[in-house]
Amino acid sequence: MPDTREVYAAEDLFAGWLDEAARTPGEPLRIRVGETLQAFEPETEPRFTDPAHVQAFVDKVLAHLVATGSAYDDGTGHDRAGVPVVVRPRRGHAKAHYEYDELPARGVMAIPPREVGGAWSLRAAVVLHEVAHHLAGAVGHGPEFRTTYLRLLEDVGMPVLADLLHTAYRLHGLDTGVDGEDRTLLRIGRLLRQAERTSNTAEREAFFAKAQSLATRHQIALAVARATAGAEERREEPTWETVLIGESGKRSLARYVRLVLEIARANDVRVAIYTSNTRVTLYGFPSDIAVVQALYATLVTQMVADGDAHLRSGAHKADQREVWNARRRRWELKPVHGSTARAAFYEAWADHIGDRLETARASARAAAVATDAPVADGPTSTELALRAREIEIVDYFGRMQRDHGIRGTWKGAAQAGHAAPGSRDAGTRAAARASLGTERAITGGG
């Protein structure tokens, strides 16, 4: 079949990279792509003992896809992720195989067991290849299959593995349907949708961190490409865009603005704030502004949901303040008002999320710089490109400030944390329950 030989060769290369990463845990995997050396920190690839172990993993994968609403439509409105897959041992040792049964409707995956020499197949890279056949529906290894396999890796919480596989496909000249910047923004959006869908706080925060790390890697790639582009080539130019935060008079607008500032800071975007806190104007490169908007749209929803849950629990009532009772003419202790508790919660939540995004950004930048050839007593080419990009944004924002009369410093709202320390601490905990970027949405465990 067309592309089959190239797909197998690319996936052999992919499997080799994963083997190398497994031999050096905790160290970045460095791969040369063209003239650049790229660093990856892949998720741990699950391995299996026998076909029964594979069955448990496949069941978990399909259940996860259904639970998170990651539908794989067969064209008639039916979700292929809802169709079960049965795993059986295969007599031969050389191949794994997938086929579809009509009655009953199910997929059948044949995996050679270890006893007949099938140890090579008892790994997620092989098993998820067969699951991708089940979800794609199409026969063969064409663009539809490859795009489905990449999406599957992302949907089960393995975006770096998807990035590696995409790289292997490209090195073998295979089209995956979506490439370049569009694919990067698509992947960021998919990670954020997964964060919205999951009820597991650890998974949700891990997806946020992966989205920020991916955005930073993309930002670095654009900066390096911009630094090396010829004058005749099309280059991304700084721009601005105004974002509505809320209608005038709506509560918590200043806290929403605070969240925008934290996200923008992690993505090299400058912000001008309307005095009413109803709107902000973002200044930066278009791709960075798109990332800030996508992150804000998801994070503000999660912040409000966490705040609502905190207030519903009644835990905020443990914070008390003295109130003068005019009738009894004495000071009395009363629980802080719910609006004060919510403000303290939001402040701490936004600040801690900002710290987590900044950590993900710094880690991605450090990994990119580490792949550069060392330079004696000076910055690397990546550092120079990033610095040039930052200077361009600073200059652009300064020019816009002068041209549009933007002046003054945003003071935000009065700090509420001192009045409701319990809610402040609850906000910090809600934003820090996960070890960001280290959780796995799907593992090989039972």
XYZ file of N, CA and C in Angstrom, residues 167-290:
372
model
N 7.735 14.524 13.963
C 9.087 14.781 13.458
C 9.592 13.605 12.619
N 9.365 12.381 13.104
C 9.787 11.189 12.361
C 9.079 11.104 11.012
N 7.785 11.384 10.989
C 7.050 11.384 9.717
C 7.645 12.405 8.752
N 7.913 13.610 9.249
C 8.442 14.655 8.371
C 9.819 14.280 7.836
N 10.653 13.668 8.675
C 11.990 13.273 8.215
C 11.930 12.218 7.123
N 10.824 11.491 7.049
C 10.639 10.497 5.999
C 9.735 11.004 4.874
N 9.523 12.320 4.846
C 8.804 12.925 3.739
C 7.315 12.653 3.718
N 6.724 12.393 4.878
C 5.296 12.053 4.939
C 4.472 13.250 5.376
N 3.399 13.508 4.649
C 2.472 14.579 4.989
C 1.516 14.074 6.061
N 1.312 14.893 7.118
C 0.403 14.479 8.197
C -0.893 15.268 8.176
N -1.148 15.982 7.104
C -2.416 16.696 6.983
C -2.349 18.131 7.441
N -1.722 18.400 8.606
C -1.596 19.761 9.124
C -0.166 19.948 9.581
N 0.495 20.987 9.108
C 1.882 21.228 9.482
C 2.072 22.673 9.925
N 3.274 22.953 10.438
C 3.661 24.314 10.747
C 2.874 24.921 11.881
N 2.694 26.244 11.777
C 2.073 26.995 12.861
C 0.649 26.556 13.124
N -0.118 26.233 12.068
C -1.498 25.811 12.257
C -1.570 24.564 13.134
N -0.632 23.635 12.911
C -0.642 22.413 13.722
C -0.308 22.728 15.177
N 0.648 23.626 15.404
C 1.012 23.972 16.774
C -0.166 24.581 17.520
N -0.841 25.546 16.907
C -1.987 26.172 17.562
C -3.115 25.172 17.753
N -3.266 24.246 16.797
C -4.290 23.205 16.929
C -3.992 22.334 18.142
N -2.716 21.972 18.330
C -2.336 21.127 19.454
C -2.525 21.858 20.775
N -2.174 23.142 20.822
C -2.386 23.912 22.052
C -3.871 23.945 22.391
N -4.701 24.203 21.386
C -6.143 24.226 21.611
C -6.669 22.901 22.093
N -6.131 21.808 21.560
C -6.601 20.485 21.973
C -6.203 20.198 23.426
N -4.987 20.594 23.813
C -4.569 20.408 25.195
C -5.462 21.199 26.148
N -5.817 22.409 25.748
C -6.671 23.223 26.610
C -8.076 22.642 26.706
N -8.590 22.088 25.606
C -9.909 21.452 25.670
C -9.879 20.239 26.582
N -8.764 19.484 26.538
C -8.637 18.342 27.442
C -8.618 18.819 28.897
N -7.955 19.936 29.153
C -7.913 20.473 30.512
C -9.310 20.850 30.983
N -10.119 21.385 30.074
C -11.481 21.772 30.437
C -12.345 20.551 30.745
N -12.108 19.453 30.015
C -13.000 18.299 30.120
C -12.735 17.434 31.338
N -11.482 17.371 31.793
C -11.165 16.448 32.870
C -11.596 17.009 34.221
N -12.052 16.125 35.097
C -12.407 16.523 36.457
C -11.259 16.269 37.425
N -10.169 15.692 36.928
C -9.004 15.394 37.750
C -8.084 16.614 37.769
N -7.892 17.213 38.932
C -7.114 18.446 39.026
C -5.678 18.252 38.574
N -5.075 17.117 38.933
C -3.692 16.858 38.532
C -3.564 16.793 37.014
N -4.488 16.090 36.364
C -4.453 16.005 34.905
C -4.675 17.379 34.285
N -5.623 18.138 34.843
C -5.951 19.435 34.272
C -4.737 20.357 34.294
N -4.060 20.441 35.437
C -2.908 21.324 35.547
C -1.746 20.837 34.680
N -1.610 19.514 34.539
C -0.565 18.980 33.673
C -0.814 19.383 32.226
N -2.075 19.338 31.780
C -2.398 19.765 30.419
C -2.081 21.250 30.231
N -2.379 22.090 31.236
C -2.065 23.511 31.136
C -0.553 23.706 30.963
N 0.228 23.002 31.777
C 1.679 23.153 31.719
C 2.221 22.708 30.367
N 1.677 21.619 29.831
C 2.127 21.141 28.522
C 1.784 22.152 27.429
N 0.603 22.769 27.543
C 0.217 23.787 26.563
C 1.180 24.970 26.613
N 1.546 25.418 27.822
C 2.478 26.535 27.941
C 3.862 26.154 27.435
N 4.316 24.955 27.747
C 5.624 24.503 27.272
C 5.660 24.434 25.752
N 4.585 23.918 25.151
C 4.502 23.846 23.698
C 4.498 25.245 23.091
N 3.753 26.167 23.707
C 3.704 27.540 23.204
C 5.086 28.186 23.255
N 5.844 27.915 24.327
C 7.181 28.495 24.443
C 8.126 27.917 23.405
N 8.058 26.584 23.186
C 8.912 25.978 22.157
C 8.593 26.562 20.785
N 7.299 26.781 20.524
C 6.894 27.365 19.245
C 7.413 28.795 19.127
N 7.333 29.543 20.218
C 7.817 30.919 20.243
C 9.313 30.964 19.942
N 10.063 30.033 20.525
C 11.514 29.977 20.292
C 11.812 29.663 18.833
N 11.080 28.680 18.266
C 11.298 28.322 16.861
C 11.046 29.510 15.947
N 9.997 30.279 16.229
C 9.704 31.464 15.414
C 10.794 32.518 15.570
N 11.307 32.677 16.796
C 12.347 33.677 17.029
C 13.615 33.340 16.265
N 14.011 32.063 16.304
C 15.216 31.641 15.590
C 15.022 31.780 14.088
N 13.853 31.361 13.593
C 13.578 31.482 12.155
C 13.584 32.945 11.738
N 13.042 33.803 12.572
C 12.993 35.238 12.257
C 14.402 35.821 12.197
N 15.266 35.387 13.108
C 16.624 35.918 13.151
C 17.435 35.513 11.931
N 17.108 34.365 11.347
C 17.889 33.862 10.219
C 17.223 34.120 8.875
N 16.014 34.684 8.884
C 15.293 34.892 7.628
C 15.909 36.038 6.841
N 15.857 35.910 5.540
C 16.314 36.984 4.665
C 15.301 38.106 4.627
N 15.741 39.270 4.187
C 14.861 40.435 4.164
C 13.683 40.235 3.236
N 13.858 39.370 2.220
C 12.785 39.177 1.252
C 11.723 38.210 1.749
N 11.990 37.497 2.852
C 11.046 36.513 3.354
C 9.978 37.168 4.221
N 8.789 36.577 4.208
C 7.685 37.087 5.023
C 7.990 36.830 6.486
N 7.876 37.869 7.319
C 8.173 37.757 8.738
C 6.971 38.181 9.556
N 6.793 37.518 10.691
C 5.718 37.889 11.594
C 6.042 39.243 12.217
N 5.082 40.153 12.205
C 5.288 41.494 12.735
C 4.436 41.702 13.988
N 4.918 42.525 14.938
C 4.121 42.812 16.132
C 2.793 43.475 15.771
N 1.802 43.225 16.588
C 0.484 43.816 16.368
C -0.207 43.962 17.707
N -1.466 44.377 17.705
C -2.221 44.517 18.953
C -3.635 44.000 18.752
N -4.273 43.634 19.842
C -5.651 43.161 19.785
C -6.323 43.426 21.128
N -7.535 43.962 21.069
C -8.286 44.270 22.279
C -9.193 43.096 22.653
N -9.202 42.749 23.936
C -9.965 41.605 24.436
C -10.964 42.100 25.488
N -12.214 41.689 25.362
C -13.238 42.031 26.341
C -13.078 41.144 27.573
N -12.997 41.767 28.749
C -12.894 41.030 30.001
C -14.265 40.837 30.631
N -15.105 41.855 30.576
C -16.447 41.760 31.148
C -17.166 43.084 31.039
N -18.438 43.068 31.327
C -19.233 44.286 31.265
C -18.976 45.151 32.496
N -19.124 46.458 32.311
C -18.892 47.401 33.403
C -19.794 47.073 34.589
N -19.221 47.106 35.786
C -19.976 46.820 36.998
C -19.919 45.378 37.442
N -19.411 44.492 36.578
C -19.320 43.092 36.939
C -18.238 42.895 37.999
N -18.522 42.066 38.988
C -17.555 41.827 40.054
C -16.349 41.043 39.539
N -15.249 41.197 40.231
C -14.022 40.417 39.999
C -13.292 40.785 38.715
N -13.662 41.888 38.047
C -12.974 42.245 36.805
C -11.480 42.445 37.029
N -11.119 43.091 38.141
C -9.701 43.341 38.407
C -8.943 42.029 38.583
N -9.598 41.020 39.141
C -8.935 39.716 39.320
C -8.790 38.989 37.989
N -9.765 39.166 37.089
C -9.638 38.593 35.752
C -8.477 39.250 34.999
N -8.363 40.572 35.160
C -7.247 41.286 34.527
C -5.917 40.764 35.076
N -5.893 40.515 36.373
C -4.671 39.985 36.995
C -4.270 38.656 36.361
N -5.254 37.810 36.059
C -4.963 36.533 35.406
C -4.410 36.750 34.004
N -4.997 37.696 33.253
C -4.477 38.014 31.920
C -3.016 38.444 32.009
N -2.700 39.283 32.979
C -1.320 39.767 33.126
C -0.350 38.624 33.390
N -0.748 37.666 34.235
C 0.131 36.533 34.535
C 0.385 35.693 33.279
N -0.668 35.456 32.507
C -0.519 34.652 31.289
C 0.319 35.399 30.268
N 0.055 36.696 30.096
C 0.799 37.491 29.119
C 2.280 37.546 29.470
N 2.579 37.668 30.760
C 3.980 37.753 31.202
C 4.757 36.507 30.795
N 4.119 35.363 30.828
C 4.787 34.108 30.472
C 4.913 33.922 28.965
N 4.320 34.822 28.180
C 4.330 34.657 26.722
C 4.824 35.894 25.979
N 5.575 36.757 26.672
C 6.179 37.950 26.049
C 5.159 38.840 25.363
N 4.029 39.040 26.010
C 2.987 39.936 25.499
C 2.813 41.068 26.500
N 2.765 42.322 25.987
C 2.535 43.486 26.849
C 1.037 43.788 26.888
N 0.600 44.431 27.978
C -0.834 44.642 28.186
C -1.109 46.089 28.574
N -2.103 46.689 27.921
C -2.651 47.980 28.335
C -4.062 47.727 28.846
N -4.407 48.348 29.974
C -5.656 48.027 30.665
C -6.557 49.252 30.697
N -7.800 49.070 30.313
C -8.784 50.143 30.413
C -9.022 50.454 31.885
N -9.268 51.716 32.209
C -9.442 52.114 33.610
C -10.627 51.408 34.267
N -11.614 51.004 33.461
C -12.778 50.305 34.000
C -12.537 48.816 34.206
N -11.364 48.310 33.784
C -11.023 46.884 33.841
C -11.933 46.025 32.959
N -12.674 46.645 32.055
C -13.579 45.878 31.196
C -12.885 45.323 29.961
N -11.759 45.926 29.591
C -11.025 45.494 28.398
C -9.535 45.604 28.635
N -8.786 44.794 27.911
C -7.332 44.935 27.858
C -6.914 44.895 26.392
N -5.812 45.538 26.091
C -5.245 45.459 24.738
C -3.909 44.742 24.836
N -3.764 43.685 24.042
C -2.553 42.867 24.046
C -1.634 43.314 22.913
N -0.345 43.475 23.209
C 0.643 43.894 22.226
C 1.721 42.813 22.133
N 1.930 42.273 20.952
C 2.939 41.234 20.772
C 2.862 40.656 19.378
N 3.528 39.536 19.187
C 3.451 38.843 17.909
C 2.117 38.092 17.835
N 1.519 38.001 16.645
C 0.189 37.394 16.521
C 0.087 35.998 17.135
N 1.109 35.169 16.945
C 1.045 33.806 17.483
C 1.051 33.818 19.007
N 1.795 34.751 19.621
C 1.821 34.848 21.080
C 0.490 35.348 21.617
N -0.097 36.322 20.934
C -1.403 36.840 21.357
C -2.453 35.729 21.293
N -2.387 34.900 20.240
C -3.344 33.793 20.112
C -3.207 32.817 21.271
